[in-house]
Short mmCIF file of C-alpha atoms in Angstrom, two decimals:
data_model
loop_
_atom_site.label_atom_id
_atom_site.label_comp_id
_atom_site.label_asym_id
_atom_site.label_seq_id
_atom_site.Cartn_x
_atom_site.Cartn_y
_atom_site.Cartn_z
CA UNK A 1 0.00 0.00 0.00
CA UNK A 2 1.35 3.27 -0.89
CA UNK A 3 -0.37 5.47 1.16
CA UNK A 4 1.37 7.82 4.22
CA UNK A 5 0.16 10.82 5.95
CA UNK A 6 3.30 11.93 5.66
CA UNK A 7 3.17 12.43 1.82
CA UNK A 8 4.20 9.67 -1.00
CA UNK A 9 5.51 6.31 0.24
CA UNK A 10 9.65 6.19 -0.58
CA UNK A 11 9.17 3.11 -3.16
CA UNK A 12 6.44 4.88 -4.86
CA UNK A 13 6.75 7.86 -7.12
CA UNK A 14 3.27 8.09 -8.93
CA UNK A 15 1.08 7.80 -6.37
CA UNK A 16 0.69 12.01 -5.12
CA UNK A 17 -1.50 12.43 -1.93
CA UNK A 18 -3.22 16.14 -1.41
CA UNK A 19 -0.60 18.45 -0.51
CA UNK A 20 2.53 16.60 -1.68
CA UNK A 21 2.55 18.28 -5.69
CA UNK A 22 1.49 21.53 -4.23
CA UNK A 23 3.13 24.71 -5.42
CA UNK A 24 2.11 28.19 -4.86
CA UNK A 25 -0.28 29.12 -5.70
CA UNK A 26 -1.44 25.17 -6.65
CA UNK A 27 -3.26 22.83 -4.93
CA UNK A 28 -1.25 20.71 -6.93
CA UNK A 29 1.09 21.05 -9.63
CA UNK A 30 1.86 18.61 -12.04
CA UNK A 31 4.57 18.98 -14.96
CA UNK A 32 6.12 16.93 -17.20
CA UNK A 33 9.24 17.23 -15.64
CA UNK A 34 7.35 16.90 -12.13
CA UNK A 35 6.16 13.69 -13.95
CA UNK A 36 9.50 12.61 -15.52
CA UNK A 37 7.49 12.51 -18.70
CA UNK A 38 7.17 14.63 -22.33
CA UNK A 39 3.84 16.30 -22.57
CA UNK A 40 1.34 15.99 -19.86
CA UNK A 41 0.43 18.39 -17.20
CA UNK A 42 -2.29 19.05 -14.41
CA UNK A 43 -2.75 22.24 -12.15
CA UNK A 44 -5.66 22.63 -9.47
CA UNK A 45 -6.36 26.24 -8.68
CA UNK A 46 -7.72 27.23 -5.73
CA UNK A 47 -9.32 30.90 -6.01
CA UNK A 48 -10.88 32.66 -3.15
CA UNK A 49 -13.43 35.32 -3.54
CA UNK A 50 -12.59 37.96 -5.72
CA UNK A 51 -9.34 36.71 -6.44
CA UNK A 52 -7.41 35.98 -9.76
CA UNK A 53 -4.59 34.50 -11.46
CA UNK A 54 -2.60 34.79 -14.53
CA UNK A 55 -0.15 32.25 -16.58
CA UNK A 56 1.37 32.03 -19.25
CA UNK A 57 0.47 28.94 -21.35
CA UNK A 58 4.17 28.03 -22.77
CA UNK A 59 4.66 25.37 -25.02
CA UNK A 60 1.27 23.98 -24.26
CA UNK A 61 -2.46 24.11 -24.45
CA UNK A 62 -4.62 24.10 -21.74
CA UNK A 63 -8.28 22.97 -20.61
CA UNK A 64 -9.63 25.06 -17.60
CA UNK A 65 -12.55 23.14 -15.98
CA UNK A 66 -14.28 23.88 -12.94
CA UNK A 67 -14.01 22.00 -10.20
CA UNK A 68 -16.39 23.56 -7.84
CA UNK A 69 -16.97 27.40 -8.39
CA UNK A 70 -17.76 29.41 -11.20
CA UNK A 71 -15.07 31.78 -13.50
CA UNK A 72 -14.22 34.26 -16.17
CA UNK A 73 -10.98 33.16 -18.07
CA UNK A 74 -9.63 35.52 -20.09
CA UNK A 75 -7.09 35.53 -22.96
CA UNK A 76 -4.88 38.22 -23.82
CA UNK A 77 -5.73 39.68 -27.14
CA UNK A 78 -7.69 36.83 -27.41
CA UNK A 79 -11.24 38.24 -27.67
CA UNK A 80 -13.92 38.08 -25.57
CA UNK A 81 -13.62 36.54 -21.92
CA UNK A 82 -15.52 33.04 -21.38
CA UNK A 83 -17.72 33.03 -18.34
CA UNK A 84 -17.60 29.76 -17.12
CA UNK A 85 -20.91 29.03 -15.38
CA UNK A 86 -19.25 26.05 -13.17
CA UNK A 87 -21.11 23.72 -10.35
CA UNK A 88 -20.94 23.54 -7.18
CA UNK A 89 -18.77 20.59 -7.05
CA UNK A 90 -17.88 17.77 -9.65
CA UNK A 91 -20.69 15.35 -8.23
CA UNK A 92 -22.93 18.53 -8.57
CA UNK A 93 -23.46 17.92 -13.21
CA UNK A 94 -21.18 18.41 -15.82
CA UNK A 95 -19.56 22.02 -16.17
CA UNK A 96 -18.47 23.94 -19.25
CA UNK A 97 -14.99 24.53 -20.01
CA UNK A 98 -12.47 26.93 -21.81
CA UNK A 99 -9.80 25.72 -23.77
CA UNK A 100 -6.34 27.87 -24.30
CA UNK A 101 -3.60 28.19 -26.85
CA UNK A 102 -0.32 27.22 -26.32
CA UNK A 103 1.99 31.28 -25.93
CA UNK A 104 -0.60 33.05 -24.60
CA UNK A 105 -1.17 34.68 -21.50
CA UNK A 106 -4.31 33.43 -19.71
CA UNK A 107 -6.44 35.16 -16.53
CA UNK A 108 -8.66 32.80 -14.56
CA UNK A 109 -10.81 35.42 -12.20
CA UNK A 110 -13.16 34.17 -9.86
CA UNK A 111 -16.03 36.52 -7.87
CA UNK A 112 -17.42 33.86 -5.61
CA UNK A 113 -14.55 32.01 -5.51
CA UNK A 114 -13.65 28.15 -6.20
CA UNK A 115 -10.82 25.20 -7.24
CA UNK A 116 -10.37 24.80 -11.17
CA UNK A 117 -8.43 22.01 -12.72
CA UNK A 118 -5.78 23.30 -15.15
CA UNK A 119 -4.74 20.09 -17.87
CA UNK A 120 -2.26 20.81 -20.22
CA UNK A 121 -0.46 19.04 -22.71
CA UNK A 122 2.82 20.28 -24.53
CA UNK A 123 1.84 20.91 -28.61
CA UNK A 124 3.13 21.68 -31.89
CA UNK A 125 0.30 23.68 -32.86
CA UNK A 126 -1.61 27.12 -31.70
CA UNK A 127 -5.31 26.36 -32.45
CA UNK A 128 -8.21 29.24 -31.12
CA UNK A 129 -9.41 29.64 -27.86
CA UNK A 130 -12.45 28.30 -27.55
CA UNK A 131 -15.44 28.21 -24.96
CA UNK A 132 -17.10 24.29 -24.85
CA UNK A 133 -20.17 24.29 -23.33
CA UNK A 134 -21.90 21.47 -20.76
CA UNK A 135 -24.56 21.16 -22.87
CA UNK A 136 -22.75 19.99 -25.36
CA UNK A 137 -20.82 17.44 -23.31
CA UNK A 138 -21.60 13.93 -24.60
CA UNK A 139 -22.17 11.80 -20.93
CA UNK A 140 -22.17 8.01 -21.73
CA UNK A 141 -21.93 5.41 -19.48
CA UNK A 142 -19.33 2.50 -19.58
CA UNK A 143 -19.97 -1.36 -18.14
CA UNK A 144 -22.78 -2.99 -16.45
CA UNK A 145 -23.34 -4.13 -12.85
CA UNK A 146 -20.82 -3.05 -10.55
CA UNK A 147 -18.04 -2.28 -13.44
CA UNK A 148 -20.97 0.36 -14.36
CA UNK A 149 -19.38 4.15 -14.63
CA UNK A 150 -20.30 7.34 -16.05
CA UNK A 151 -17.78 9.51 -18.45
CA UNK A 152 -18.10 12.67 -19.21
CA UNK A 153 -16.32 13.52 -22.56
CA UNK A 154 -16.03 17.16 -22.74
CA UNK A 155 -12.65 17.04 -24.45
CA UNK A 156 -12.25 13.23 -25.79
CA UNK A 157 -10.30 12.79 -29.16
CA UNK A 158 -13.63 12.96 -30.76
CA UNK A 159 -15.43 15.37 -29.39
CA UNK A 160 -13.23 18.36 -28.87
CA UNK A 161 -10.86 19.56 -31.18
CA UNK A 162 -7.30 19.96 -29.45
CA UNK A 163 -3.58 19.08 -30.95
CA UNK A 164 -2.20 17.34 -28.52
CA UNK A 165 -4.68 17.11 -24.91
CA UNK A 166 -7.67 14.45 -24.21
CA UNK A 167 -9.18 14.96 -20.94
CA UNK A 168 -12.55 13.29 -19.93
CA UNK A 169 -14.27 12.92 -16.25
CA UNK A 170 -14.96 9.44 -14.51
CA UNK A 171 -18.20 9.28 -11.78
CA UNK A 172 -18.26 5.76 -9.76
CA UNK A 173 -21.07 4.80 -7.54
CA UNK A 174 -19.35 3.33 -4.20
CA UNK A 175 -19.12 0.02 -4.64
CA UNK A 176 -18.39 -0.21 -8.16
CA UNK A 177 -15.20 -0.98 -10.30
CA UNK A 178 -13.97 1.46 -13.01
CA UNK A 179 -11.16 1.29 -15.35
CA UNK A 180 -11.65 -2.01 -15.57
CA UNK A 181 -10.81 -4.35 -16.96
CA UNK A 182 -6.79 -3.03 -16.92
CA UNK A 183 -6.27 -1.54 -19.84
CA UNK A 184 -2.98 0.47 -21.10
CA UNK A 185 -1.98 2.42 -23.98
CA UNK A 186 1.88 2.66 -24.05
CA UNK A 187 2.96 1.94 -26.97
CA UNK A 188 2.34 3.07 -30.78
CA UNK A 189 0.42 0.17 -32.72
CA UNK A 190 -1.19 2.05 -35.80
CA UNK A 191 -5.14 1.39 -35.38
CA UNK A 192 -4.77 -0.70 -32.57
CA UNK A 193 -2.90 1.15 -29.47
CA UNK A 194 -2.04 4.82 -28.75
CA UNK A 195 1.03 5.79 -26.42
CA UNK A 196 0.04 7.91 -24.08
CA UNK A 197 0.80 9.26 -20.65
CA UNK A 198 -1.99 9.44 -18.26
CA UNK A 199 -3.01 11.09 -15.31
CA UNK A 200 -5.21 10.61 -12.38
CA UNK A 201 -7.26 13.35 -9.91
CA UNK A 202 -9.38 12.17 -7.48
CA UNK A 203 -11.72 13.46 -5.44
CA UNK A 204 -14.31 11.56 -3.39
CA UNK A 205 -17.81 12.15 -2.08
CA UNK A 206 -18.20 12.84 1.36
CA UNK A 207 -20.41 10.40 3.90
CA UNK A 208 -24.16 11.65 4.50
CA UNK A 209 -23.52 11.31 8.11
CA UNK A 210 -20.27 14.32 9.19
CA UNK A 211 -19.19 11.96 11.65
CA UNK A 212 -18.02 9.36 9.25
CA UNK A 213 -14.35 9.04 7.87
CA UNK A 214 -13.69 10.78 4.52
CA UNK A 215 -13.92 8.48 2.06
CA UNK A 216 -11.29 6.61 0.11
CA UNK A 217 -10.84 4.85 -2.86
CA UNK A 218 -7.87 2.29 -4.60
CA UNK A 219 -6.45 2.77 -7.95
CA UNK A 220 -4.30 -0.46 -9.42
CA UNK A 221 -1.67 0.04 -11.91
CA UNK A 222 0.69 -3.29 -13.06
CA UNK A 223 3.61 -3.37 -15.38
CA UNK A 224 3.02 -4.32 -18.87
CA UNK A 225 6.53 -5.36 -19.79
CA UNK A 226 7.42 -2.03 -21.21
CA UNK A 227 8.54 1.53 -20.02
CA UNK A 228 9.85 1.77 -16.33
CA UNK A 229 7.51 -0.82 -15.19
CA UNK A 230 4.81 0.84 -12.92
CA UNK A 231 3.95 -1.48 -10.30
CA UNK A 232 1.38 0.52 -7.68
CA UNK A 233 -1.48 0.07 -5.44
CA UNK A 234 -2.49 3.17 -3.93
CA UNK A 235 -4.60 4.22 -1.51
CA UNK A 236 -6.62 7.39 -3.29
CA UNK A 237 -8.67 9.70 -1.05
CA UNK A 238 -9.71 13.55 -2.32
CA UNK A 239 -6.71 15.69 -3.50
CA UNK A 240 -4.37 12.81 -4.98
CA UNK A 241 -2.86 11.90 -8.44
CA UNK A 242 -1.85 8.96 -9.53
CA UNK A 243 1.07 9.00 -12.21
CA UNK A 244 0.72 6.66 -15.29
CA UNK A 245 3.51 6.92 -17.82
CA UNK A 246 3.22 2.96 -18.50
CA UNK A 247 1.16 -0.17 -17.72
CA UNK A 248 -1.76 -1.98 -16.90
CA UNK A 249 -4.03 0.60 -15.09
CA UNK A 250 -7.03 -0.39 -13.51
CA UNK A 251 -9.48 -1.09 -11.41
CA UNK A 252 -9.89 2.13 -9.83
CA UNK A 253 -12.76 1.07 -6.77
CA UNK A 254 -14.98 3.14 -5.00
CA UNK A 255 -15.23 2.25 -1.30
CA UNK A 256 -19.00 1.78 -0.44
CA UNK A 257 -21.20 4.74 0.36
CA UNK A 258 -18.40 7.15 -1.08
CA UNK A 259 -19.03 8.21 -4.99
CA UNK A 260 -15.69 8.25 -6.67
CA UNK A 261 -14.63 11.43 -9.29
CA UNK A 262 -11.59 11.11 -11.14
CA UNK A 263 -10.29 13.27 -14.11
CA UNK A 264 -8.25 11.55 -16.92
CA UNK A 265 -5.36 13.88 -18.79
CA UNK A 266 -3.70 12.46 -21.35
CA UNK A 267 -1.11 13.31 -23.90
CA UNK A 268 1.62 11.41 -26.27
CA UNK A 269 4.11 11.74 -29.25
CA UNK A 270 1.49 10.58 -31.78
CA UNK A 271 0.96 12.37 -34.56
CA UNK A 272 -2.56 11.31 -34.31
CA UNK A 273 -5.02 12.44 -31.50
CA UNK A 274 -6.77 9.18 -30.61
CA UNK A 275 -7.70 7.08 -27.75
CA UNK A 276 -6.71 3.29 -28.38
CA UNK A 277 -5.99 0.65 -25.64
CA UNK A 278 -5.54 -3.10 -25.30
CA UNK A 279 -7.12 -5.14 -22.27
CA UNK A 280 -5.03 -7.00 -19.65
CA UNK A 281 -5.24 -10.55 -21.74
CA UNK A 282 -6.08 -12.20 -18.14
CA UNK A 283 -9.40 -9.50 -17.63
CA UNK A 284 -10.63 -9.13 -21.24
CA UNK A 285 -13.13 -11.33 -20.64
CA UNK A 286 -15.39 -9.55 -18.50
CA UNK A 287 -16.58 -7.49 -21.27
CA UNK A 288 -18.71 -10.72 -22.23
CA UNK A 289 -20.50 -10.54 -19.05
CA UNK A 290 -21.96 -6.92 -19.49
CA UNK A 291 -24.17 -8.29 -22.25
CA UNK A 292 -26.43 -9.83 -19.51
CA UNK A 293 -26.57 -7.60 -17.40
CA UNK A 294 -28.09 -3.76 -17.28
CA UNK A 295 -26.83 -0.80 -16.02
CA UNK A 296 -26.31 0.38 -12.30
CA UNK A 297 -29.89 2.07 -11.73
CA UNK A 298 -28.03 5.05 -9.66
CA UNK A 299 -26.48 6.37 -13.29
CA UNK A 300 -26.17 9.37 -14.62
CA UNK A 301 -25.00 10.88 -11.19
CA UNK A 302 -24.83 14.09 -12.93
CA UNK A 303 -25.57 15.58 -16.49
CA UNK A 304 -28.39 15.20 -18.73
CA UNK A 305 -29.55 11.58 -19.92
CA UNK A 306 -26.33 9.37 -21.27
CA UNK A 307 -26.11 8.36 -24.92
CA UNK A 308 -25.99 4.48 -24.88
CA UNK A 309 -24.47 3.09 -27.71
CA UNK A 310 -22.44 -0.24 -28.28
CA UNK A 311 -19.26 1.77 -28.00
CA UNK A 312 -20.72 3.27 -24.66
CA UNK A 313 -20.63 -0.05 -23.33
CA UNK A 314 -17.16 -0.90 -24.16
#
């Protein structure tokens, strides 16, 4: 087990608990050098009332989501602001989004304050700021039974234009199993497998009853023969990352009677912007059983009605 409340445990690298990325003036702070990686990156901004902040976007493009709070982001000489309506939290619906060129200076401003997830990803290319709206979010849902999850796809490889960045949200009743079976996607098999580096936020709903413990979660990840060999089962609670530059990822489980969020960043070297894995041989199977099966009734947590389709189910 790889959790301390002292921070990271010393044989573990990619597992992050709240507090042990932070940077001023992040929550947590994620770069690909933090990662020992090429191209992905993942910033949470707190913002109290009336307060602001300003970046510069460097060599990569950037997603700013709300986390809980709303926001006006703002690009220099880059038109109009976006006023990001937000939620109250991530179990709350599905929020709207701006996305952000790569050299460009960027304001996030906040009147009522709030936390807003920053994902970047390193990029060739300077495409147009752009506002992407929750409405327009495609919410699907994924399994059957307990391996039932919802996904929100506000900025999947085909759904949201971007060069180099996919970034979708994960909701998981307690109780269930997501990410699962293990899956990976690290290395470059044309129309089969995409090599990408991945990572993990968590946050996890709180007990109905206050004087219950905060709720925690577990997040698998298993070498797959290649890279440095990722070998990690963590103990997740709200605040943490998990770090997954190689293997067999998955299951990530939801502890009963706490609701599991995650948000998925991704990036790679592809030339293509596409979302491709292979199933763990040993745990492919259990995509047979979903046929029989229907849907956990508690889905969609959030968002409006899911579009199920045969993919959805994969």
């Amino acid at each position: 087990m790889t959790r301390s409340p002292n921070g990271p445990s010393p044989h573990s690298r990619y597992h992050l608990p709240a507090g042990s990325a932070a940077a001023d003036p992040y929550a947590l702070d994620i770069s690909p050098e933090r990662a020992g990686w090429g191209f992905t990156s993942l910033r949470v901004l707190p913002l109290a009332s009336g307060a602001h902040h300003t970046f510069h976007t460097g060599d990569s493009e950037w997603i700013v989501l709300p986390l809980a709070g709303s926001c006006v982001v703002t690009v220099a000489d880059g038109g109009d602001p976006f006023a990001l309506r937000g939620r109250p939290d991530v179990f709350a619906g599905v929020s709207d989004f701006a996305y952000v060129p790569r050299d460009a200076e960027v304001t996030v401003a906040s009147t009522g304050g709030g936390r807003f997830a920053l994902a970047g990803a390193r990029c060739a290319h300077r495409l147009p700021a752009r506002h992407g709206p929750a409405e327009a979010v495609p919410v699907e849902l994924r399994g059957a039974g307990a391996c039932t999850r919802q996904v929100n796809n506000f900025a999947a490889a085909d759904v949201f234009e971007a060069d180099r960045l996919i970034a979708v949200e994960v909701l998981t009743p307690g109780g269930n199993w997501s990410s699962y079976p293990p899956h990976k996607h690290d290395e470059a098999r044309p129309g089969e497998e995409s090599e990408l580096e991945e990572i993990y936020y968590y946050e996890i709903a709180s007990a109905p009853d206050e004087r219950a413990a905060d709720g925690v979660g577990y997040q698998r990840v298993t070498p797959s023969g290649r890279g440095i060999g990722t070998d990690l089962l963590a103990e997740v609670r709200s605040g943490d990352a998990v770090l997954i530059p190689d293997g067999w990822h998955g299951p990530a489980m939801a502890a009963p009677g706490h609701d599991m969020y995650y948000l998925n960043v991704m990036a790679g070297p592809g030339t293509r912007r596409e979302w491709l894995i292979s199933d763990h041989p040993d745990h492919t199977w259990i995509r047979d059983t979903w046929a029989g099966q229907p849907p956990d009734p508690r889905l969609p947590l959030t968002g409006p009605p899911p579009n199920e389709t045969p993919e959805a189910r994969r």
